[in-house]
């Protein structure tokens, strides 16, 4: 009864939330069989609650790992020109990241990462050592991405995309999320999230080009 007919689990706290030392967990978007809860202060335990009819209507527009749920006081939209400029700038960064990954050059690869990076229980130094071991293990690497989306707030960016990784010893396909900060005109990755999914090759393409 607490969650009604449907619930969408959100990834709070994400990497940016943790850097701001925000606490809490289990923040969901869900329905309820007790409509009064959505109107009472502090009754939702931090969740975003709507009535059951509304959650079913919203379900028509939410696609797993493609449609973001953004909880903010106010949304600011970029102009088309600024949006295209930002996307092209980010596209260049991602292409350089992929090229350094495929080139298995640990120094160029790790330049894309912030010293505050943390992922898979690894800080920047452990991530560098982990990737260096993999680079020494593989004879070649190929990375293809597609279905890119970008969320920007100030100098913070969240990128979601499909990724196919292929090497002589291992391959996978899934959804990757990068948390990126921009300081003094330079992008750096501060966090990564990865979820393996069943592959649909038509969703993936090599790199980013022509603003797509």
mmCIF file of C-alpha atoms in Angstrom, residues 39-137:
data_model
loop_
_atom_site.group_PDB
_atom_site.id
_atom_site.type_symbol
_atom_site.label_atom_id
_atom_site.label_comp_id
_atom_site.label_asym_id
_atom_site.label_seq_id
_atom_site.Cartn_x
_atom_site.Cartn_y
_atom_site.Cartn_z
ATOM 1 C CA UNK A 39 -0.110 16.265 0.725
ATOM 2 C CA UNK A 40 1.221 15.904 4.261
ATOM 3 C CA UNK A 41 4.598 17.505 5.182
ATOM 4 C CA UNK A 42 7.431 15.038 5.802
ATOM 5 C CA UNK A 43 5.146 12.047 5.221
ATOM 6 C CA UNK A 44 6.885 10.813 2.065
ATOM 7 C CA UNK A 45 10.266 10.050 3.710
ATOM 8 C CA UNK A 46 11.957 11.959 0.884
ATOM 9 C CA UNK A 47 10.220 10.133 -1.952
ATOM 10 C CA UNK A 48 8.304 11.817 -4.760
ATOM 11 C CA UNK A 49 4.723 10.593 -4.467
ATOM 12 C CA UNK A 50 1.855 10.927 -6.926
ATOM 13 C CA UNK A 51 -1.501 9.167 -7.008
ATOM 14 C CA UNK A 52 -1.843 5.791 -8.690
ATOM 15 C CA UNK A 53 -3.525 7.172 -11.813
ATOM 16 C CA UNK A 54 -0.693 9.664 -12.307
ATOM 17 C CA UNK A 55 2.081 7.104 -11.835
ATOM 18 C CA UNK A 56 0.480 4.913 -14.494
ATOM 19 C CA UNK A 57 0.255 7.920 -16.844
ATOM 20 C CA UNK A 58 3.905 8.830 -16.178
ATOM 21 C CA UNK A 59 4.897 5.238 -16.905
ATOM 22 C CA UNK A 60 4.121 5.847 -20.580
ATOM 23 C CA UNK A 61 6.965 8.381 -20.735
ATOM 24 C CA UNK A 62 9.655 6.709 -18.620
ATOM 25 C CA UNK A 63 12.077 4.407 -20.437
ATOM 26 C CA UNK A 64 14.579 2.622 -18.212
ATOM 27 C CA UNK A 65 18.120 4.032 -18.509
ATOM 28 C CA UNK A 66 17.014 6.560 -21.129
ATOM 29 C CA UNK A 67 14.623 9.042 -19.517
ATOM 30 C CA UNK A 68 16.135 10.946 -16.583
ATOM 31 C CA UNK A 69 14.189 11.891 -13.482
ATOM 32 C CA UNK A 70 15.507 15.250 -12.282
ATOM 33 C CA UNK A 71 14.456 16.521 -8.862
ATOM 34 C CA UNK A 72 15.117 20.273 -8.701
ATOM 35 C CA UNK A 73 13.422 23.431 -7.502
ATOM 36 C CA UNK A 74 13.666 24.880 -11.017
ATOM 37 C CA UNK A 75 14.924 23.767 -14.433
ATOM 38 C CA UNK A 76 16.913 26.070 -16.715
ATOM 39 C CA UNK A 77 16.975 25.296 -20.431
ATOM 40 C CA UNK A 78 19.874 26.217 -22.707
ATOM 41 C CA UNK A 79 19.371 27.923 -26.029
ATOM 42 C CA UNK A 80 19.658 25.639 -29.042
ATOM 43 C CA UNK A 81 22.948 27.285 -30.025
ATOM 44 C CA UNK A 82 24.463 26.933 -26.553
ATOM 45 C CA UNK A 83 23.196 23.375 -26.312
ATOM 46 C CA UNK A 84 24.847 22.423 -29.602
ATOM 47 C CA UNK A 85 28.105 24.118 -28.599
ATOM 48 C CA UNK A 86 28.170 22.280 -25.288
ATOM 49 C CA UNK A 87 27.341 18.980 -26.960
ATOM 50 C CA UNK A 88 30.100 19.399 -29.558
ATOM 51 C CA UNK A 89 32.600 20.347 -26.841
ATOM 52 C CA UNK A 90 31.593 17.342 -24.771
ATOM 53 C CA UNK A 91 31.679 15.167 -27.882
ATOM 54 C CA UNK A 92 35.321 16.079 -28.461
ATOM 55 C CA UNK A 93 36.124 15.173 -24.869
ATOM 56 C CA UNK A 94 34.377 11.789 -25.119
ATOM 57 C CA UNK A 95 36.056 10.964 -28.427
ATOM 58 C CA UNK A 96 39.468 11.765 -26.935
ATOM 59 C CA UNK A 97 38.598 9.613 -23.913
ATOM 60 C CA UNK A 98 37.690 6.691 -26.189
ATOM 61 C CA UNK A 99 40.828 7.132 -28.313
ATOM 62 C CA UNK A 100 43.095 7.073 -25.257
ATOM 63 C CA UNK A 101 41.211 4.009 -23.964
ATOM 64 C CA UNK A 102 41.547 2.171 -27.270
ATOM 65 C CA UNK A 103 45.176 3.259 -27.544
ATOM 66 C CA UNK A 104 45.804 1.742 -24.084
ATOM 67 C CA UNK A 105 47.967 4.718 -23.189
ATOM 68 C CA UNK A 106 47.544 4.898 -19.425
ATOM 69 C CA UNK A 107 48.981 8.415 -19.101
ATOM 70 C CA UNK A 108 46.683 9.942 -21.734
ATOM 71 C CA UNK A 109 43.736 7.885 -20.479
ATOM 72 C CA UNK A 110 44.073 8.937 -16.845
ATOM 73 C CA UNK A 111 44.356 12.620 -17.848
ATOM 74 C CA UNK A 112 40.597 12.435 -18.426
ATOM 75 C CA UNK A 113 39.982 11.691 -14.743
ATOM 76 C CA UNK A 114 39.817 13.976 -11.727
ATOM 77 C CA UNK A 115 42.040 13.302 -8.727
ATOM 78 C CA UNK A 116 38.718 13.192 -6.828
ATOM 79 C CA UNK A 117 37.510 10.276 -8.976
ATOM 80 C CA UNK A 118 35.851 7.328 -7.228
ATOM 81 C CA UNK A 119 34.168 4.269 -8.762
ATOM 82 C CA UNK A 120 33.835 0.567 -7.999
ATOM 83 C CA UNK A 121 35.461 1.155 -4.592
ATOM 84 C CA UNK A 122 38.521 2.606 -6.334
ATOM 85 C CA UNK A 123 39.976 6.085 -5.983
ATOM 86 C CA UNK A 124 42.013 7.767 -8.738
ATOM 87 C CA UNK A 125 45.252 5.923 -7.933
ATOM 88 C CA UNK A 126 43.635 2.494 -7.681
ATOM 89 C CA UNK A 127 41.668 3.137 -10.875
ATOM 90 C CA UNK A 128 44.895 4.004 -12.690
ATOM 91 C CA UNK A 129 46.604 0.814 -11.488
ATOM 92 C CA UNK A 130 43.531 -1.261 -12.334
ATOM 93 C CA UNK A 131 43.358 0.092 -15.888
ATOM 94 C CA UNK A 132 47.102 -0.247 -16.393
ATOM 95 C CA UNK A 133 46.874 -3.965 -15.536
ATOM 96 C CA UNK A 134 44.064 -4.380 -18.066
ATOM 97 C CA UNK A 135 45.982 -2.489 -20.754
ATOM 98 C CA UNK A 136 48.917 -4.826 -20.217
ATOM 99 C CA UNK A 137 46.583 -7.815 -20.427
#
